[in-house]
CSV table of C-alpha atoms in Angstrom, one decimal:
chain,number,residue,atom,x,y,z
A,59,MET,CA,14.9,24.0,15.3
A,60,LYS,CA,14.9,20.4,14.1
A,61,ASN,CA,13.1,19.6,10.8
A,62,ILE,CA,11.3,16.2,10.7
A,63,LEU,CA,10.0,14.6,7.6
A,64,MET,CA,7.1,12.2,7.9
A,65,ILE,CA,6.3,10.0,4.9
A,66,LEU,CA,2.9,8.5,4.6
A,67,THR,CA,1.4,5.8,2.4
A,68,SER,CA,-0.8,6.7,-0.6
A,69,HIS,CA,-2.2,3.1,-0.9
A,70,SER,CA,-5.7,2.2,0.2
A,71,GLY,CA,-6.5,-1.2,-1.4
A,72,MET,CA,-6.3,-4.6,0.2
A,73,GLU,CA,-6.1,-8.0,-1.5
A,74,ASN,CA,-9.0,-10.5,-1.5
A,75,THR,CA,-11.4,-8.0,0.2
A,76,ASP,CA,-13.3,-4.8,-0.4
A,77,GLY,CA,-11.9,-3.5,2.9
A,78,LYS,CA,-9.6,-0.5,2.7
A,79,THR,CA,-6.4,0.5,4.4
A,80,GLY,CA,-4.1,3.6,4.4
A,81,VAL,CA,-2.4,5.5,7.2
A,82,TRP,CA,-3.2,4.2,10.6
A,83,LEU,CA,-4.1,7.5,12.1
A,84,GLY,CA,-2.7,7.1,15.5
A,85,GLU,CA,0.7,6.1,14.1
A,86,PHE,CA,0.8,9.5,12.4
A,87,THR,CA,-0.8,11.7,15.2
A,88,ASP,CA,1.1,10.2,18.2
A,89,PRO,CA,4.6,10.8,16.7
A,90,TYR,CA,3.5,14.1,15.1
A,91,TYR,CA,2.6,15.6,18.4
A,92,GLU,CA,5.7,14.2,20.1
A,93,PHE,CA,7.7,16.2,17.6
A,94,ILE,CA,5.6,19.3,17.7
A,95,ASP,CA,5.6,19.3,21.6
A,96,ALA,CA,9.4,19.0,21.4
A,97,GLY,CA,9.6,22.2,19.4
A,98,TYR,CA,10.3,20.5,16.1
A,99,HIS,CA,9.1,21.6,12.7
A,100,VAL,CA,7.3,18.7,10.8
A,101,GLU,CA,6.6,18.4,7.1
A,102,LEU,CA,4.6,15.7,5.5
A,103,ALA,CA,5.1,13.8,2.2
A,104,SER,CA,3.4,10.8,0.6
A,105,GLN,CA,4.0,8.9,-2.6
A,106,LYS,CA,1.3,10.6,-4.5
A,107,GLY,CA,1.1,13.9,-2.5
A,108,GLY,CA,-2.2,15.4,-1.3
A,109,ARG,CA,-4.3,13.8,1.3
A,110,PRO,CA,-3.3,10.2,2.1
A,111,PRO,CA,-6.0,7.6,2.7
A,112,VAL,CA,-6.8,6.8,6.3
A,113,ASP,CA,-7.4,3.2,7.4
A,114,PRO,CA,-11.1,3.3,8.5
A,115,MET,CA,-10.4,0.9,11.4
A,116,SER,CA,-8.0,3.4,12.9
A,117,GLU,CA,-10.9,5.8,13.3
A,118,LEU,CA,-13.1,3.4,15.3
A,119,THR,CA,-13.7,4.4,18.9
A,120,GLU,CA,-11.6,1.6,20.4
A,121,ASN,CA,-8.5,2.7,18.3
A,122,VAL,CA,-8.8,6.5,18.8
A,123,THR,CA,-5.9,8.0,20.8
A,124,GLY,CA,-5.7,11.3,22.6
A,125,SER,CA,-3.6,12.6,19.8
A,126,ASN,CA,-6.3,11.6,17.3
A,127,ARG,CA,-8.7,13.8,19.2
A,128,ARG,CA,-6.2,16.6,19.3
A,129,PHE,CA,-5.7,16.3,15.6
A,130,GLN,CA,-9.4,16.7,14.9
A,131,ASP,CA,-9.3,20.2,16.6
A,132,ASP,CA,-6.0,21.2,14.9
A,133,GLU,CA,-6.7,23.1,11.7
A,134,VAL,CA,-3.0,23.5,10.9
A,135,ALA,CA,-2.2,19.8,11.2
A,136,LYS,CA,-5.3,18.9,9.2
A,137,ALA,CA,-4.3,21.3,6.4
A,138,ALA,CA,-0.8,19.8,6.4
A,139,PHE,CA,-2.2,16.3,6.2
A,140,SER,CA,-4.5,17.2,3.3
A,141,HIS,CA,-1.6,18.8,1.3
A,142,THR,CA,1.3,16.4,1.7
A,143,LYS,CA,4.3,16.9,-0.6
A,144,VAL,CA,5.0,14.4,-3.4
A,145,LEU,CA,7.7,12.0,-2.2
A,146,ASP,CA,9.9,12.5,-5.2
A,147,GLN,CA,10.1,16.2,-4.5
A,148,VAL,CA,11.7,16.0,-1.1
A,149,SER,CA,15.4,15.8,-0.2
A,150,ALA,CA,17.2,14.4,2.9
A,151,ALA,CA,19.4,17.5,2.9
A,152,GLU,CA,16.4,19.6,4.1
A,153,TYR,CA,15.6,17.5,7.2
A,154,ASP,CA,17.2,16.2,10.4
A,155,ALA,CA,15.4,12.9,10.4
A,156,VAL,CA,12.6,10.9,8.7
A,157,PHE,CA,9.7,9.0,10.3
A,158,TYR,CA,7.5,6.4,8.5
A,159,PRO,CA,4.1,5.7,10.1
A,160,GLY,CA,2.3,2.5,9.3
A,161,GLY,CA,-1.1,1.3,8.3
A,162,HIS,CA,-0.9,-1.6,5.8
A,163,GLY,CA,-0.4,0.7,2.8
A,164,PRO,CA,3.4,0.8,2.9
A,165,LEU,CA,3.5,-3.0,2.1
A,166,TRP,CA,2.4,-2.0,-1.4
A,167,ASP,CA,3.7,1.5,-2.3
A,168,LEU,CA,6.6,2.5,0.0
A,169,ALA,CA,8.2,-1.0,-0.1
A,170,ASN,CA,8.4,-0.6,-3.9
A,171,ASP,CA,9.2,3.1,-4.2
A,172,ASN,CA,12.7,3.7,-5.5
A,173,ASN,CA,12.6,7.4,-4.4
A,174,SER,CA,11.8,6.3,-0.8
A,175,GLY,CA,14.6,3.7,-0.8
A,176,ILE,CA,17.1,6.2,-2.0
A,177,LEU,CA,15.9,8.8,0.5
A,178,ILE,CA,16.4,6.4,3.4
A,179,LEU,CA,19.9,5.6,2.3
A,180,ASP,CA,20.6,9.4,1.9
A,181,PHE,CA,19.5,10.0,5.5
A,182,LEU,CA,21.6,7.2,6.9
A,183,ASP,CA,24.6,8.0,4.8
A,184,SER,CA,24.4,11.6,6.0
A,185,GLY,CA,24.3,10.5,9.7
A,186,LYS,CA,20.6,11.3,10.1
A,187,PRO,CA,18.2,9.0,11.8
A,188,VAL,CA,15.4,6.9,10.1
A,189,ALA,CA,12.4,5.7,12.1
A,190,ALA,CA,9.5,3.6,11.2
A,191,VAL,CA,6.6,1.9,13.0
A,192,CYS,CA,4.3,-1.1,12.5
A,193,HIS,CA,4.1,-1.6,8.7
A,194,GLY,CA,6.2,1.5,8.1
A,195,PRO,CA,9.4,-0.6,8.2
A,196,ALA,CA,8.2,-2.0,4.8
A,197,ALA,CA,9.8,1.1,3.4
A,198,LEU,CA,13.2,-0.4,4.3
A,199,ILE,CA,12.6,-3.1,1.6
A,200,SER,CA,13.0,-0.4,-1.0
A,201,ALA,CA,16.3,0.6,0.5
A,202,GLU,CA,17.4,-3.0,0.4
A,203,ARG,CA,16.5,-3.1,-3.3
A,204,GLN,CA,18.7,0.0,-3.9
A,205,ARG,CA,21.6,-1.4,-1.8
A,206,PRO,CA,21.5,-5.2,-1.7
A,207,GLY,CA,22.6,-6.5,1.8
A,208,PHE,CA,21.4,-3.3,3.5
A,209,LEU,CA,19.1,-5.2,5.9
A,210,ARG,CA,21.5,-8.1,6.6
A,211,GLY,CA,22.2,-8.2,10.3
A,212,LYS,CA,19.9,-5.2,11.1
A,213,ILE,CA,18.0,-5.5,14.3
A,214,LEU,CA,14.4,-4.3,13.7
A,215,SER,CA,10.9,-4.4,15.1
A,216,ALA,CA,7.7,-4.5,13.0
A,217,PHE,CA,4.2,-5.7,13.0
A,218,SER,CA,4.5,-9.4,13.8
A,219,ASN,CA,3.2,-12.4,11.9
A,220,THR,CA,1.2,-13.2,15.0
A,221,GLU,CA,-0.4,-9.8,15.1
A,222,GLU,CA,-1.2,-9.9,11.4
A,223,THR,CA,-3.1,-13.2,12.0
A,224,LEU,CA,-4.9,-11.9,15.1
A,225,VAL,CA,-6.2,-8.8,13.3
A,226,GLY,CA,-7.5,-11.1,10.5
A,227,ARG,CA,-5.6,-9.5,7.7
A,228,SER,CA,-2.9,-12.1,6.9
A,229,GLY,CA,-4.9,-13.1,3.8
A,230,ASN,CA,-5.3,-9.5,2.6
A,231,VAL,CA,-1.6,-8.6,2.3
A,232,PRO,CA,1.0,-9.4,-0.4
A,233,TYR,CA,3.4,-10.8,2.2
A,234,LEU,CA,3.9,-11.0,5.9
A,235,LEU,CA,6.2,-8.1,6.9
A,236,GLN,CA,8.1,-9.9,9.6
A,237,THR,CA,8.8,-12.9,7.3
A,238,LYS,CA,9.9,-10.6,4.5
A,239,LEU,CA,12.3,-8.6,6.6
A,240,GLU,CA,13.8,-11.8,8.0
A,241,GLU,CA,14.2,-13.3,4.5
A,242,LEU,CA,16.2,-10.2,3.7
A,243,GLY,CA,18.6,-10.9,6.6
A,244,ALA,CA,17.1,-8.7,9.4
A,245,GLU,CA,16.6,-9.9,12.9
A,246,VAL,CA,13.0,-8.9,13.9
A,247,LYS,CA,12.4,-8.6,17.6
A,248,THR,CA,8.9,-8.2,19.0
A,249,ALA,CA,7.2,-7.9,22.4
A,250,PHE,CA,6.6,-11.1,24.3
A,251,VAL,CA,2.8,-10.4,24.3
A,252,PRO,CA,1.2,-9.3,20.9
A,253,PHE,CA,0.1,-5.6,20.7
A,254,LEU,CA,2.3,-4.4,23.5
A,255,SER,CA,4.8,-1.6,22.8
A,256,HIS,CA,8.2,-2.6,21.5
A,257,VAL,CA,10.9,-0.4,20.0
A,258,GLU,CA,14.4,-1.4,18.7
A,259,LYS,CA,17.3,0.9,17.9
A,260,ASP,CA,20.2,-0.2,15.6
A,261,GLY,CA,22.5,2.7,15.1
A,262,LEU,CA,20.6,5.4,13.3
A,263,LEU,CA,17.7,3.1,12.6
A,264,ILE,CA,14.7,3.1,15.0
A,265,THR,CA,11.7,0.8,14.5
A,266,GLY,CA,8.5,0.2,16.4
A,267,GLN,CA,6.3,-2.9,16.4
A,268,ASN,CA,2.7,-1.7,16.3
A,269,PRO,CA,0.4,1.3,16.9
A,270,LEU,CA,1.2,1.4,20.6
A,271,SER,CA,4.9,1.7,19.7
A,272,ALA,CA,4.4,4.9,17.6
A,273,GLY,CA,4.8,7.4,20.4
A,274,PRO,CA,7.7,5.6,22.0
A,275,ALA,CA,9.5,5.3,18.6
A,276,ALA,CA,9.1,9.1,18.2
A,277,LYS,CA,10.5,9.6,21.7
A,278,ALA,CA,13.4,7.4,20.9
A,279,LEU,CA,14.1,9.4,17.7
A,280,ILE,CA,14.0,12.7,19.8
A,281,ASN,CA,16.4,11.2,22.3
A,282,LEU,CA,18.7,10.3,19.4
A,283,LEU,CA,18.6,13.8,18.0
A,284,THR,CA,19.2,15.4,21.4
A,285,GLY,CA,22.1,13.1,22.2
A,286,HIS,CA,20.3,11.2,25.0
A,287,ALA,CA,19.9,7.9,23.2
A,288,GLU,CA,20.6,4.7,25.0
A,289,SER,CA,22.6,1.8,23.4
A,290,GLY,CA,19.4,-0.2,23.0
A,291,ILE,CA,15.7,0.2,23.5
A,292,GLU,CA,13.1,-2.3,24.4
A,293,GLU,CA,9.6,-1.2,25.5
């Protein structure tokens, strides 16, 4: 059985607003059930441990996915979500892959967490895949800090500047993720139309653009683990 580690944000604050952020729930539940339905064992961690904050917007009716509803009836999953491990207590050696869901929170905590950066490099150096979706790729910034030049030439996807502007939060974040990744040398590819699913694969690194990309990014990770990965993915 494959063991998948999912790392969630512990950060809930936004800049210049009283609005809150946290985990975008569907970006957790969609991949979670892709892994569970594939027969994988999933463990959850977050920077601070315990129950991560959830972005209130992700629980609005128009953003609720089928996996969100499934989660609400899943006592095992809810218990796991409420008792995540502390990030600095997990090791890449115990897992076959790691997945970073988004929500705006990673822009603050996971982007600056040394343990997360080291963990990402440990997975990749061990030949194990790393996947992230939406704002989850902000975690790659901490890996860049640990290994300068890590992101140079990497082909990624992430929540785009256009999408950030359209959701009205470009003034509430410390930086625009697409711009930041590009400044660090990555090539960020996005869907032609904002908010459509888009996934990129670069070696062992899989990244998705937005909430709609969370399930497809998980499927791409499963394909990579089962040896059915294609040379490139665009959805």
